[in-house]
mmCIF file of C-alpha atoms and ligand atoms in Angstrom:
data_model
loop_
_atom_site.group_PDB
_atom_site.id
_atom_site.type_symbol
_atom_site.label_atom_id
_atom_site.label_comp_id
_atom_site.label_asym_id
_atom_site.label_seq_id
_atom_site.Cartn_x
_atom_site.Cartn_y
_atom_site.Cartn_z
ATOM 1 C CA MET M 1 -2.023 -35.761 8.645
ATOM 2 C CA SER M 2 -1.724 -32.373 10.307
ATOM 3 C CA GLU M 3 -4.460 -31.613 12.847
ATOM 4 C CA ASN M 4 -5.720 -28.667 10.818
ATOM 5 C CA ILE M 5 -5.915 -30.281 7.414
ATOM 6 C CA GLU M 6 -9.273 -31.827 6.538
ATOM 7 C CA ASN M 7 -9.058 -35.159 4.778
ATOM 8 C CA VAL M 8 -12.210 -34.713 2.686
ATOM 9 C CA VAL M 9 -14.295 -31.598 2.292
ATOM 10 C CA ILE M 10 -17.626 -32.080 0.513
ATOM 11 C CA ILE M 11 -19.287 -28.995 -0.953
ATOM 12 C CA GLY M 12 -23.018 -29.354 -1.553
ATOM 13 C CA SER M 13 -26.000 -30.961 0.134
ATOM 14 C CA GLY M 14 -28.130 -32.696 -2.489
ATOM 15 C CA PRO M 15 -28.229 -36.480 -2.991
ATOM 16 C CA ALA M 16 -24.645 -36.453 -4.330
ATOM 17 C CA GLY M 17 -23.203 -34.593 -1.343
ATOM 18 C CA TRP M 18 -24.960 -36.671 1.303
ATOM 19 C CA THR M 19 -24.172 -39.970 -0.391
ATOM 20 C CA ALA M 20 -20.515 -38.972 -0.686
ATOM 21 C CA ALA M 21 -20.624 -38.072 3.010
ATOM 22 C CA ILE M 22 -22.197 -41.391 4.024
ATOM 23 C CA TYR M 23 -19.520 -43.352 2.160
ATOM 24 C CA ALA M 24 -16.638 -41.125 3.252
ATOM 25 C CA ALA M 25 -17.750 -41.225 6.894
ATOM 26 C CA ARG M 26 -18.097 -45.008 6.836
ATOM 27 C CA ALA M 27 -14.587 -45.198 5.390
ATOM 28 C CA ASN M 28 -13.335 -43.281 8.456
ATOM 29 C CA LEU M 29 -12.404 -40.237 6.382
ATOM 30 C CA ASN M 30 -14.128 -37.915 8.876
ATOM 31 C CA PRO M 31 -15.711 -35.751 6.150
ATOM 32 C CA LEU M 32 -16.645 -32.117 6.595
ATOM 33 C CA LEU M 33 -19.648 -31.093 4.499
ATOM 34 C CA PHE M 34 -20.639 -27.535 3.586
ATOM 35 C CA GLU M 35 -24.370 -27.592 2.960
ATOM 36 C CA GLY M 36 -24.650 -23.986 1.754
ATOM 37 C CA ALA M 37 -25.601 -20.813 3.571
ATOM 38 C CA ASP M 38 -29.182 -20.385 4.731
ATOM 39 C CA LEU M 39 -29.734 -17.224 2.679
ATOM 40 C CA GLN M 40 -32.986 -16.060 1.060
ATOM 41 C CA GLU M 41 -31.118 -15.209 -2.148
ATOM 42 C CA HIS M 42 -30.066 -18.851 -2.471
ATOM 43 C CA TYR M 43 -33.681 -20.021 -2.154
ATOM 44 C CA ASP M 44 -34.766 -17.347 -4.665
ATOM 45 C CA LEU M 45 -32.275 -18.784 -7.142
ATOM 46 C CA GLY M 46 -33.318 -22.353 -6.345
ATOM 47 C CA ARG M 47 -29.997 -23.296 -4.773
ATOM 48 C CA GLY M 48 -30.749 -23.495 -1.069
ATOM 49 C CA PRO M 49 -29.347 -26.164 1.272
ATOM 50 C CA LEU M 50 -30.582 -29.717 0.512
ATOM 51 C CA GLY M 51 -30.690 -28.980 -3.201
ATOM 52 C CA GLN M 52 -33.404 -29.252 -5.791
ATOM 53 C CA LEU M 53 -35.142 -32.246 -4.226
ATOM 54 C CA ALA M 54 -35.997 -30.078 -1.241
ATOM 55 C CA MET M 55 -38.232 -28.109 -3.609
ATOM 56 C CA THR M 56 -40.263 -31.022 -4.920
ATOM 57 C CA THR M 57 -43.211 -33.019 -3.615
ATOM 58 C CA GLU M 58 -43.478 -36.802 -3.782
ATOM 59 C CA VAL M 59 -40.509 -38.629 -5.291
ATOM 60 C CA GLU M 60 -41.749 -41.619 -7.250
ATOM 61 C CA ASN M 61 -38.575 -42.835 -8.903
ATOM 62 C CA PHE M 62 -36.028 -43.210 -6.105
ATOM 63 C CA PRO M 63 -35.575 -46.967 -5.629
ATOM 64 C CA GLY M 64 -36.728 -48.204 -2.258
ATOM 65 C CA PHE M 65 -39.446 -45.592 -1.889
ATOM 66 C CA PRO M 66 -42.526 -46.686 -3.857
ATOM 67 C CA SER M 67 -45.229 -44.077 -4.199
ATOM 68 C CA GLY M 68 -48.510 -44.645 -2.408
ATOM 69 C CA ASP M 69 -49.068 -46.120 1.005
ATOM 70 C CA LEU M 70 -45.566 -46.959 2.204
ATOM 71 C CA SER M 71 -46.855 -48.476 5.442
ATOM 72 C CA ALA M 72 -49.074 -50.872 3.517
ATOM 73 C CA TYR M 73 -46.167 -51.982 1.324
ATOM 74 C CA LEU M 74 -44.061 -52.706 4.367
ATOM 75 C CA ASP M 75 -46.952 -54.378 6.214
ATOM 76 C CA ASN M 76 -47.521 -56.723 3.287
ATOM 77 C CA ALA M 77 -43.947 -57.384 2.226
ATOM 78 C CA ILE M 78 -42.122 -57.688 5.535
ATOM 79 C CA ASP M 79 -42.569 -60.341 8.179
ATOM 80 C CA ASP M 80 -44.258 -59.019 11.349
ATOM 81 C CA SER M 81 -41.223 -59.899 13.459
ATOM 82 C CA LEU M 82 -39.126 -57.433 11.408
ATOM 83 C CA ARG M 83 -41.826 -54.949 10.496
ATOM 84 C CA GLN M 84 -42.297 -53.824 14.099
ATOM 85 C CA TYR M 85 -38.824 -52.267 14.043
ATOM 86 C CA MET M 86 -39.361 -50.387 10.822
ATOM 87 C CA ALA M 87 -40.352 -46.803 10.153
ATOM 88 C CA PRO M 88 -42.013 -44.922 8.648
ATOM 89 C CA HIS M 89 -45.698 -45.402 9.304
ATOM 90 C CA GLN M 90 -46.914 -43.066 6.650
ATOM 91 C CA LYS M 91 -49.652 -43.193 4.099
ATOM 92 C CA HIS M 92 -47.679 -41.671 1.237
ATOM 93 C CA GLY M 93 -44.409 -42.290 -0.587
ATOM 94 C CA VAL M 94 -41.356 -40.262 0.326
ATOM 95 C CA SER M 95 -41.304 -36.533 -0.484
ATOM 96 C CA GLY M 96 -38.226 -34.690 -1.740
ATOM 97 C CA PRO M 97 -37.682 -32.765 1.514
ATOM 98 C CA GLU M 98 -38.170 -35.966 3.557
ATOM 99 C CA LEU M 99 -35.698 -37.878 1.418
ATOM 100 C CA MET M 100 -33.117 -35.127 1.815
ATOM 101 C CA GLU M 101 -33.596 -34.897 5.584
ATOM 102 C CA LEU M 102 -33.230 -38.684 5.811
ATOM 103 C CA MET M 103 -30.000 -38.595 3.782
ATOM 104 C CA ARG M 104 -28.671 -35.705 5.891
ATOM 105 C CA GLN M 105 -29.447 -37.579 9.102
ATOM 106 C CA GLN M 106 -27.881 -40.761 7.729
ATOM 107 C CA ALA M 107 -24.686 -38.873 6.906
ATOM 108 C CA LYS M 108 -24.627 -37.288 10.372
ATOM 109 C CA ASN M 109 -25.258 -40.647 12.048
ATOM 110 C CA PHE M 110 -21.966 -41.881 10.590
ATOM 111 C CA GLY M 111 -20.144 -38.829 11.905
ATOM 112 C CA THR M 112 -20.249 -36.323 9.047
ATOM 113 C CA ARG M 113 -19.670 -32.810 10.343
ATOM 114 C CA VAL M 114 -22.069 -30.382 8.674
ATOM 115 C CA ILE M 115 -21.559 -26.639 8.316
ATOM 116 C CA THR M 116 -24.374 -24.398 7.087
ATOM 117 C CA ASP M 117 -22.227 -22.087 4.993
ATOM 118 C CA ASP M 118 -20.937 -21.598 1.433
ATOM 119 C CA ILE M 119 -17.480 -22.149 0.066
ATOM 120 C CA ILE M 120 -16.981 -19.034 -2.054
ATOM 121 C CA GLU M 121 -13.411 -19.402 -3.303
ATOM 122 C CA VAL M 122 -10.928 -22.214 -3.835
ATOM 123 C CA ASP M 123 -7.212 -22.439 -4.421
ATOM 124 C CA PHE M 124 -6.396 -25.744 -6.095
ATOM 125 C CA SER M 125 -2.971 -24.605 -7.325
ATOM 126 C CA GLU M 126 -1.135 -26.604 -4.663
ATOM 127 C CA ARG M 127 -1.851 -29.231 -2.014
ATOM 128 C CA PRO M 128 -3.266 -29.188 0.536
ATOM 129 C CA PHE M 129 -6.066 -27.303 -1.206
ATOM 130 C CA LYS M 130 -7.392 -24.068 0.255
ATOM 131 C CA LEU M 131 -11.074 -23.216 0.600
ATOM 132 C CA LYS M 132 -12.622 -19.942 1.708
ATOM 133 C CA ARG M 133 -15.958 -19.758 3.525
ATOM 134 C CA LEU M 134 -18.549 -17.007 3.195
ATOM 135 C CA GLU M 135 -18.427 -16.444 6.956
ATOM 136 C CA GLY M 136 -15.099 -15.468 8.450
ATOM 137 C CA ASP M 137 -11.794 -14.646 6.832
ATOM 138 C CA GLU M 138 -9.742 -17.764 7.395
ATOM 139 C CA TRP M 139 -9.098 -20.365 4.679
ATOM 140 C CA LEU M 140 -9.610 -24.071 5.347
ATOM 141 C CA THR M 141 -7.138 -26.619 4.089
ATOM 142 C CA ALA M 142 -8.073 -30.017 2.677
ATOM 143 C CA ASN M 143 -6.278 -33.010 1.221
ATOM 144 C CA SER M 144 -9.190 -33.824 -1.075
ATOM 145 C CA VAL M 145 -12.402 -32.108 -2.135
ATOM 146 C CA ILE M 146 -15.679 -33.435 -3.517
ATOM 147 C CA ILE M 147 -17.723 -30.868 -5.434
ATOM 148 C CA ALA M 148 -21.457 -31.607 -5.323
ATOM 149 C CA THR M 149 -22.982 -28.151 -5.686
ATOM 150 C CA GLY M 150 -25.659 -29.179 -8.183
ATOM 151 C CA ALA M 151 -27.454 -26.960 -10.652
ATOM 152 C CA ARG M 152 -30.135 -24.278 -10.461
ATOM 153 C CA ALA M 153 -33.156 -23.384 -12.575
ATOM 154 C CA ASN M 154 -32.769 -21.047 -15.558
ATOM 155 C CA TYR M 155 -34.720 -17.879 -16.276
ATOM 156 C CA LEU M 156 -35.417 -16.339 -19.688
ATOM 157 C CA GLY M 157 -33.476 -13.184 -18.831
ATOM 158 C CA LEU M 158 -36.268 -10.714 -19.615
ATOM 159 C CA GLU M 159 -36.320 -7.432 -17.728
ATOM 160 C CA SER M 160 -40.041 -7.856 -17.063
ATOM 161 C CA GLU M 161 -39.334 -11.321 -15.638
ATOM 162 C CA SER M 162 -36.870 -9.957 -13.036
ATOM 163 C CA LYS M 163 -39.277 -7.149 -12.209
ATOM 164 C CA TYR M 164 -41.982 -9.594 -11.096
ATOM 165 C CA LYS M 165 -39.777 -12.232 -9.455
ATOM 166 C CA ASN M 166 -41.607 -13.403 -6.321
ATOM 167 C CA ARG M 167 -44.613 -11.339 -7.443
ATOM 168 C CA GLY M 168 -45.928 -14.048 -9.723
ATOM 169 C CA VAL M 169 -42.692 -15.136 -11.455
ATOM 170 C CA SER M 170 -41.211 -18.344 -10.080
ATOM 171 C CA ALA M 171 -38.927 -21.158 -11.211
ATOM 172 C CA CYS M 172 -40.418 -23.589 -8.726
ATOM 173 C CA ALA M 173 -44.099 -24.372 -9.049
ATOM 174 C CA VAL M 174 -43.875 -26.880 -6.240
ATOM 175 C CA CYS M 175 -42.468 -24.270 -3.856
ATOM 176 C CA ASP M 176 -44.868 -21.487 -4.773
ATOM 177 C CA GLY M 177 -47.823 -22.950 -6.667
ATOM 178 C CA ALA M 178 -50.094 -23.339 -3.643
ATOM 179 C CA LEU M 179 -49.859 -19.650 -2.707
ATOM 180 C CA PRO M 180 -53.246 -17.870 -2.559
ATOM 181 C CA ARG M 181 -52.323 -15.526 -5.435
ATOM 182 C CA PHE M 182 -52.310 -18.454 -7.866
ATOM 183 C CA ARG M 183 -55.462 -20.260 -6.676
ATOM 184 C CA GLN M 184 -58.285 -20.623 -9.186
ATOM 185 C CA LYS M 185 -56.501 -18.292 -11.607
ATOM 186 C CA PRO M 186 -54.726 -19.065 -14.895
ATOM 187 C CA ALA M 187 -50.997 -19.852 -14.783
ATOM 188 C CA ILE M 188 -48.315 -19.965 -17.479
ATOM 189 C CA VAL M 189 -45.491 -22.503 -17.530
ATOM 190 C CA VAL M 190 -42.654 -22.101 -20.042
ATOM 191 C CA GLY M 191 -40.706 -25.084 -21.388
ATOM 192 C CA GLY M 192 -41.218 -28.493 -22.937
ATOM 193 C CA GLY M 193 -39.088 -30.841 -20.810
ATOM 194 C CA ASP M 194 -39.927 -32.948 -17.770
ATOM 195 C CA SER M 195 -39.598 -29.973 -15.406
ATOM 196 C CA ALA M 196 -42.106 -27.844 -17.292
ATOM 197 C CA VAL M 197 -44.555 -30.701 -17.722
ATOM 198 C CA GLU M 198 -44.264 -31.650 -14.072
ATOM 199 C CA GLU M 199 -44.805 -28.023 -13.036
ATOM 200 C CA ALA M 200 -47.864 -27.698 -15.274
ATOM 201 C CA ASP M 201 -49.330 -30.915 -13.892
ATOM 202 C CA TYR M 202 -48.707 -29.806 -10.328
ATOM 203 C CA LEU M 203 -50.137 -26.312 -10.863
ATOM 204 C CA SER M 204 -53.303 -27.723 -12.392
ATOM 205 C CA LYS M 205 -54.324 -28.732 -8.855
ATOM 206 C CA PHE M 206 -54.603 -25.070 -7.881
ATOM 207 C CA SER M 207 -54.999 -23.052 -11.073
ATOM 208 C CA SER M 208 -58.154 -22.557 -13.125
ATOM 209 C CA VAL M 209 -56.161 -23.352 -16.279
ATOM 210 C CA VAL M 210 -52.447 -23.874 -17.006
ATOM 211 C CA TYR M 211 -50.940 -22.709 -20.297
ATOM 212 C CA LEU M 212 -47.832 -24.723 -21.113
ATOM 213 C CA VAL M 213 -45.949 -22.482 -23.549
ATOM 214 C CA HIS M 214 -43.394 -24.316 -25.663
ATOM 215 C CA ARG M 215 -41.239 -22.923 -28.452
ATOM 216 C CA ARG M 216 -41.575 -26.001 -30.681
ATOM 217 C CA ASP M 217 -44.371 -28.352 -31.749
ATOM 218 C CA GLU M 218 -43.039 -31.337 -29.805
ATOM 219 C CA LEU M 219 -42.337 -31.855 -26.110
ATOM 220 C CA ARG M 220 -38.944 -33.022 -24.931
ATOM 221 C CA ALA M 221 -40.392 -34.619 -21.768
ATOM 222 C CA SER M 222 -40.486 -38.393 -21.201
ATOM 223 C CA SER M 223 -43.393 -40.233 -22.806
ATOM 224 C CA ALA M 224 -45.045 -41.058 -19.457
ATOM 225 C CA MET M 225 -45.084 -37.361 -18.568
ATOM 226 C CA ILE M 226 -46.373 -36.403 -22.026
ATOM 227 C CA ASP M 227 -49.243 -38.888 -21.707
ATOM 228 C CA ARG M 228 -50.115 -37.501 -18.307
ATOM 229 C CA ILE M 229 -50.100 -33.870 -19.391
ATOM 230 C CA LYS M 230 -52.088 -34.519 -22.555
ATOM 231 C CA ALA M 231 -54.742 -36.254 -20.454
ATOM 232 C CA ASN M 232 -54.912 -33.336 -18.012
ATOM 233 C CA LYS M 233 -57.967 -31.300 -19.003
ATOM 234 C CA LYS M 234 -56.798 -28.228 -17.098
ATOM 235 C CA VAL M 235 -53.588 -27.944 -19.108
ATOM 236 C CA GLU M 236 -53.589 -26.267 -22.499
ATOM 237 C CA ILE M 237 -50.389 -26.605 -24.517
ATOM 238 C CA VAL M 238 -49.501 -23.466 -26.472
ATOM 239 C CA TRP M 239 -47.239 -24.801 -29.210
ATOM 240 C CA ASN M 240 -44.652 -22.807 -31.179
ATOM 241 C CA HIS M 241 -44.559 -19.729 -28.959
ATOM 242 C CA VAL M 242 -41.897 -17.820 -27.064
ATOM 243 C CA VAL M 243 -42.403 -15.218 -24.357
ATOM 244 C CA GLU M 244 -41.565 -11.642 -25.303
ATOM 245 C CA GLU M 245 -42.653 -9.976 -22.118
ATOM 246 C CA VAL M 246 -44.105 -10.802 -18.741
ATOM 247 C CA LEU M 247 -47.063 -8.471 -18.231
ATOM 248 C CA GLY M 248 -47.979 -7.026 -14.868
ATOM 249 C CA ASN M 249 -48.450 -3.964 -12.705
ATOM 250 C CA ASP M 250 -47.250 -2.711 -9.347
ATOM 251 C CA LYS M 251 -50.487 -3.571 -7.586
ATOM 252 C CA ASP M 252 -51.080 -7.138 -8.801
ATOM 253 C CA GLY M 253 -47.644 -8.328 -9.913
ATOM 254 C CA VAL M 254 -47.928 -10.709 -12.886
ATOM 255 C CA THR M 255 -51.102 -10.368 -14.964
ATOM 256 C CA GLY M 256 -50.062 -12.357 -18.042
ATOM 257 C CA ALA M 257 -47.538 -12.642 -20.833
ATOM 258 C CA LYS M 258 -47.035 -11.448 -24.371
ATOM 259 C CA LEU M 259 -46.117 -14.281 -26.735
ATOM 260 C CA ALA M 260 -44.663 -14.384 -30.225
ATOM 261 C CA CYS M 261 -45.334 -17.291 -32.557
ATOM 262 C CA THR M 262 -42.248 -19.113 -33.872
ATOM 263 C CA ALA M 263 -44.137 -20.471 -36.880
ATOM 264 C CA ASP M 264 -45.399 -17.111 -38.216
ATOM 265 C CA ASP M 265 -45.297 -13.418 -37.233
ATOM 266 C CA SER M 266 -48.365 -13.460 -35.024
ATOM 267 C CA LYS M 267 -48.410 -12.327 -31.399
ATOM 268 C CA LYS M 268 -50.843 -12.948 -28.607
ATOM 269 C CA GLU M 269 -51.384 -12.264 -24.939
ATOM 270 C CA LEU M 270 -52.375 -14.676 -22.212
ATOM 271 C CA GLU M 271 -53.868 -13.640 -18.906
ATOM 272 C CA ALA M 272 -52.350 -15.285 -15.840
ATOM 273 C CA SER M 273 -51.451 -14.545 -12.237
ATOM 274 C CA GLY M 274 -48.465 -16.881 -12.280
ATOM 275 C CA PHE M 275 -45.487 -17.225 -14.624
ATOM 276 C CA PHE M 276 -43.392 -20.347 -14.031
ATOM 277 C CA LEU M 277 -40.118 -21.307 -15.687
ATOM 278 C CA GLY M 278 -39.226 -24.883 -16.576
ATOM 279 C CA ILE M 279 -36.460 -24.256 -19.099
ATOM 280 C CA GLY M 280 -33.513 -26.196 -17.785
ATOM 281 C CA HIS M 281 -30.669 -25.602 -15.401
ATOM 282 C CA THR M 282 -27.267 -23.986 -14.866
ATOM 283 C CA PRO M 283 -24.581 -25.729 -12.806
ATOM 284 C CA ASN M 284 -23.447 -23.996 -9.620
ATOM 285 C CA THR M 285 -19.826 -23.634 -10.658
ATOM 286 C CA ASP M 286 -19.296 -19.845 -10.642
ATOM 287 C CA PHE M 287 -16.783 -20.095 -7.796
ATOM 288 C CA LEU M 288 -14.798 -22.718 -9.729
ATOM 289 C CA LYS M 289 -14.300 -20.785 -12.984
ATOM 290 C CA GLY M 290 -10.680 -21.041 -14.084
ATOM 291 C CA LYS M 291 -9.955 -23.606 -11.331
ATOM 292 C CA LEU M 292 -11.410 -26.768 -12.877
ATOM 293 C CA ASP M 293 -12.134 -27.767 -16.490
ATOM 294 C CA MET M 294 -15.763 -27.265 -17.494
ATOM 295 C CA ASN M 295 -17.801 -27.730 -20.652
ATOM 296 C CA ASP M 296 -19.315 -24.772 -22.512
ATOM 297 C CA ALA M 297 -22.397 -24.787 -20.271
ATOM 298 C CA GLY M 298 -20.230 -24.685 -17.110
ATOM 299 C CA TYR M 299 -20.663 -28.333 -16.052
ATOM 300 C CA LEU M 300 -17.517 -29.826 -14.504
ATOM 301 C CA LYS M 301 -15.693 -32.317 -16.671
ATOM 302 C CA TRP M 302 -14.823 -35.806 -15.521
ATOM 303 C CA THR M 303 -11.366 -36.375 -16.920
ATOM 304 C CA ILE M 304 -11.337 -40.194 -16.733
ATOM 305 C CA PRO M 305 -14.275 -42.194 -18.132
ATOM 306 C CA PHE M 306 -16.526 -43.531 -15.382
ATOM 307 C CA ARG M 307 -14.410 -41.957 -12.653
ATOM 308 C CA THR M 308 -15.292 -38.770 -10.811
ATOM 309 C CA ASN M 309 -11.839 -37.219 -11.181
ATOM 310 C CA THR M 310 -11.751 -33.581 -12.281
ATOM 311 C CA SER M 311 -8.875 -31.782 -14.002
ATOM 312 C CA VAL M 312 -7.171 -31.321 -10.619
ATOM 313 C CA GLU M 313 -5.821 -34.445 -8.949
ATOM 314 C CA GLY M 314 -7.504 -34.903 -5.564
ATOM 315 C CA VAL M 315 -10.636 -32.956 -6.527
ATOM 316 C CA PHE M 316 -13.694 -35.007 -7.458
ATOM 317 C CA ALA M 317 -17.130 -34.029 -8.786
ATOM 318 C CA ALA M 318 -20.484 -35.710 -8.216
ATOM 319 C CA GLY M 319 -24.119 -35.120 -9.109
ATOM 320 C CA ASP M 320 -25.701 -32.525 -11.364
ATOM 321 C CA VAL M 321 -22.685 -30.228 -11.213
ATOM 322 C CA ALA M 322 -20.936 -32.690 -13.536
ATOM 323 C CA ASP M 323 -23.996 -34.110 -15.279
ATOM 324 C CA ASP M 324 -25.788 -32.261 -18.059
ATOM 325 C CA ASN M 325 -27.445 -35.442 -19.241
ATOM 326 C CA TYR M 326 -29.133 -37.643 -16.620
ATOM 327 C CA ARG M 327 -29.681 -35.225 -13.715
ATOM 328 C CA GLN M 328 -31.654 -37.613 -11.552
ATOM 329 C CA ALA M 329 -31.610 -37.968 -7.769
ATOM 330 C CA ILE M 330 -30.488 -41.575 -8.105
ATOM 331 C CA THR M 331 -27.659 -40.809 -10.546
ATOM 332 C CA ALA M 332 -26.513 -37.966 -8.293
ATOM 333 C CA ALA M 333 -26.503 -40.334 -5.317
ATOM 334 C CA GLY M 334 -24.632 -42.928 -7.399
ATOM 335 C CA THR M 335 -21.898 -40.543 -8.457
ATOM 336 C CA GLY M 336 -21.690 -39.244 -4.876
ATOM 337 C CA CYS M 337 -20.830 -42.782 -3.820
ATOM 338 C CA MET M 338 -18.292 -43.027 -6.647
ATOM 339 C CA ALA M 339 -16.648 -39.734 -5.658
ATOM 340 C CA ALA M 340 -16.218 -40.874 -2.050
ATOM 341 C CA LEU M 341 -14.671 -44.166 -3.172
ATOM 342 C CA ASP M 342 -12.441 -42.345 -5.665
ATOM 343 C CA ALA M 343 -11.339 -39.890 -2.962
ATOM 344 C CA GLU M 344 -10.670 -42.705 -0.495
ATOM 345 C CA ARG M 345 -8.512 -44.587 -3.006
ATOM 346 C CA TRP M 346 -6.680 -41.469 -4.042
ATOM 347 C CA LEU M 347 -5.940 -40.501 -0.424
ATOM 348 C CA GLY M 348 -4.695 -44.048 0.120
ATOM 349 C CA SER M 349 -2.394 -43.766 -2.894
ATOM 350 C CA GLN M 350 -0.950 -40.552 -1.409
ATOM 351 C CA GLY M 351 -0.361 -42.173 1.967
ATOM 352 C CA LEU M 352 -2.971 -39.880 3.513
ATOM 353 C CA HIS M 353 -5.428 -42.565 4.557
HETATM 354 P P1 NAP C 401 -34.601 -29.871 -20.304
HETATM 355 O O1 NAP C 401 -34.914 -31.303 -20.505
HETATM 356 O O2 NAP C 401 -33.303 -29.313 -20.767
HETATM 357 O O3 NAP C 401 -35.784 -29.047 -21.005
HETATM 358 C C1 NAP C 401 -35.749 -27.655 -21.086
HETATM 359 C C2 NAP C 401 -36.954 -27.205 -21.906
HETATM 360 O O4 NAP C 401 -36.986 -25.785 -21.899
HETATM 361 C C3 NAP C 401 -36.873 -27.678 -23.339
HETATM 362 O O5 NAP C 401 -38.131 -28.071 -23.781
HETATM 363 C C4 NAP C 401 -36.401 -26.406 -24.074
HETATM 364 O O6 NAP C 401 -36.918 -26.300 -25.364
HETATM 365 C C5 NAP C 401 -36.971 -25.309 -23.226
HETATM 366 N N1 NAP C 401 -36.147 -24.116 -23.256
HETATM 367 C C6 NAP C 401 -34.831 -23.985 -22.930
HETATM 368 N N2 NAP C 401 -34.435 -22.705 -23.031
HETATM 369 C C7 NAP C 401 -35.526 -22.014 -23.431
HETATM 370 C C8 NAP C 401 -35.737 -20.640 -23.715
HETATM 371 N N3 NAP C 401 -34.779 -19.735 -23.586
HETATM 372 N N4 NAP C 401 -36.982 -20.277 -24.114
HETATM 373 C C9 NAP C 401 -37.977 -21.184 -24.235
HETATM 374 N N5 NAP C 401 -37.838 -22.503 -23.961
HETATM 375 C C10 NAP C 401 -36.615 -22.897 -23.563
HETATM 376 O O7 NAP C 401 -34.690 -29.449 -18.767
HETATM 377 P P2 NAP C 401 -35.627 -30.035 -17.603
HETATM 378 O O8 NAP C 401 -37.028 -30.157 -18.017
HETATM 379 O O9 NAP C 401 -35.304 -29.173 -16.436
HETATM 380 O O10 NAP C 401 -35.073 -31.503 -17.347
HETATM 381 C C11 NAP C 401 -33.683 -31.689 -17.047
HETATM 382 C C12 NAP C 401 -33.427 -33.153 -16.702
HETATM 383 O O11 NAP C 401 -34.068 -33.476 -15.486
HETATM 384 C C13 NAP C 401 -33.952 -34.123 -17.749
HETATM 385 O O12 NAP C 401 -33.052 -35.184 -17.844
HETATM 386 C C14 NAP C 401 -35.251 -34.584 -17.165
HETATM 387 O O13 NAP C 401 -35.616 -35.882 -17.593
HETATM 388 C C15 NAP C 401 -34.933 -34.561 -15.687
HETATM 389 N N6 NAP C 401 -36.181 -34.360 -14.907
HETATM 390 C C16 NAP C 401 -36.851 -35.490 -14.508
HETATM 391 C C17 NAP C 401 -38.016 -35.372 -13.787
HETATM 392 C C18 NAP C 401 -38.710 -36.619 -13.344
HETATM 393 O O14 NAP C 401 -38.261 -37.700 -13.674
HETATM 394 N N7 NAP C 401 -39.797 -36.557 -12.612
HETATM 395 C C19 NAP C 401 -38.546 -34.103 -13.478
HETATM 396 C C20 NAP C 401 -37.844 -32.976 -13.907
HETATM 397 C C21 NAP C 401 -36.670 -33.118 -14.633
HETATM 398 P P3 NAP C 401 -36.457 -27.313 -26.546
HETATM 399 O O15 NAP C 401 -37.164 -28.608 -26.260
HETATM 400 O O16 NAP C 401 -36.939 -26.609 -27.757
HETATM 401 O O17 NAP C 401 -34.963 -27.387 -26.432
#
């Protein structure tokens, strides 16, 4: 291998990217990982470094991290002779940001080199592949690439919604919900899936009331989440309604929303200081358009069943960027592992490892 050609470049820093890095580093592939640029516009779009988990609170469903008093679990389950060497001594389960920092550190411990920058353009037309960074003019070269850029939250696309972004409009209740402007005031959450239900539940800790506005008469969320939200007295579900306009003014930002009923022609207005979106996600594949096969929604296609191969040999995809179905931290981590193993085997088959 030439000195200047990277063996494996990983793009993305969610559970898929870090897991790919851990496996690639342990396989002596000396991976280089681009974790994304530290830009406010990325955070505004919900695609900052460390991915979507960095914008959540406690993670209850990642195996190995039970919710509740983690210290007590370890104290009870592990023999004292081993327990003394174990961290953490904390009274809560792992949070999203903690989990991501732990994965990042684990990847670095095995030698992953991390660059806080974006890859903005790729040339996969010949090997070695070429990758262009946001900073600087030079192109990197790489024998193999793992794409793990994830997905970002969707917005409705209303003019009034853009007008009040960061002035009451947010796609991340967990990031913004505790801000003073939302405390003890009504909030609106749009959507009927797990994200919307989770956001509504979370906001109910701060808001006087949360209106969960859904366009149908049935939630898409998992049954456990539905049970929880229906039992939450501070959440009122507004069935069969879509948002026509986010209401507000220059002084206060968001003041409410105008809704239209999907079951009849009626309209109504809700008062609220916060307007939160929970209406699904878009994969971060803009820089890959025309370079790799994607489905209609822009998710990368795996070209071999249960392998992470993309339409270009030597380029692999892991995590939400190639998953419009499961989209869980654990599935992202799993496919990150698969992508690293697939890359390792492919490099071996090319005599490059
Ligand atoms: P989702 O399941 O695709 O749900 C999106 C919701 O938004 C749907 O209810 C949809 O309505 C609604 N919607 C979409 N476009 C809309 C529009 N333009 N106007 C009004 N409503 C609109 O997305 P998600 O909730 O982000 O969940 C994605 C995946 O992540 C799922 O697999 C979910 O299980 C997972 N997730 C898991 C957790 C957890 O386990 N704690 C938390 C969050 C997400 P319709 O129902 O009418 O289509």
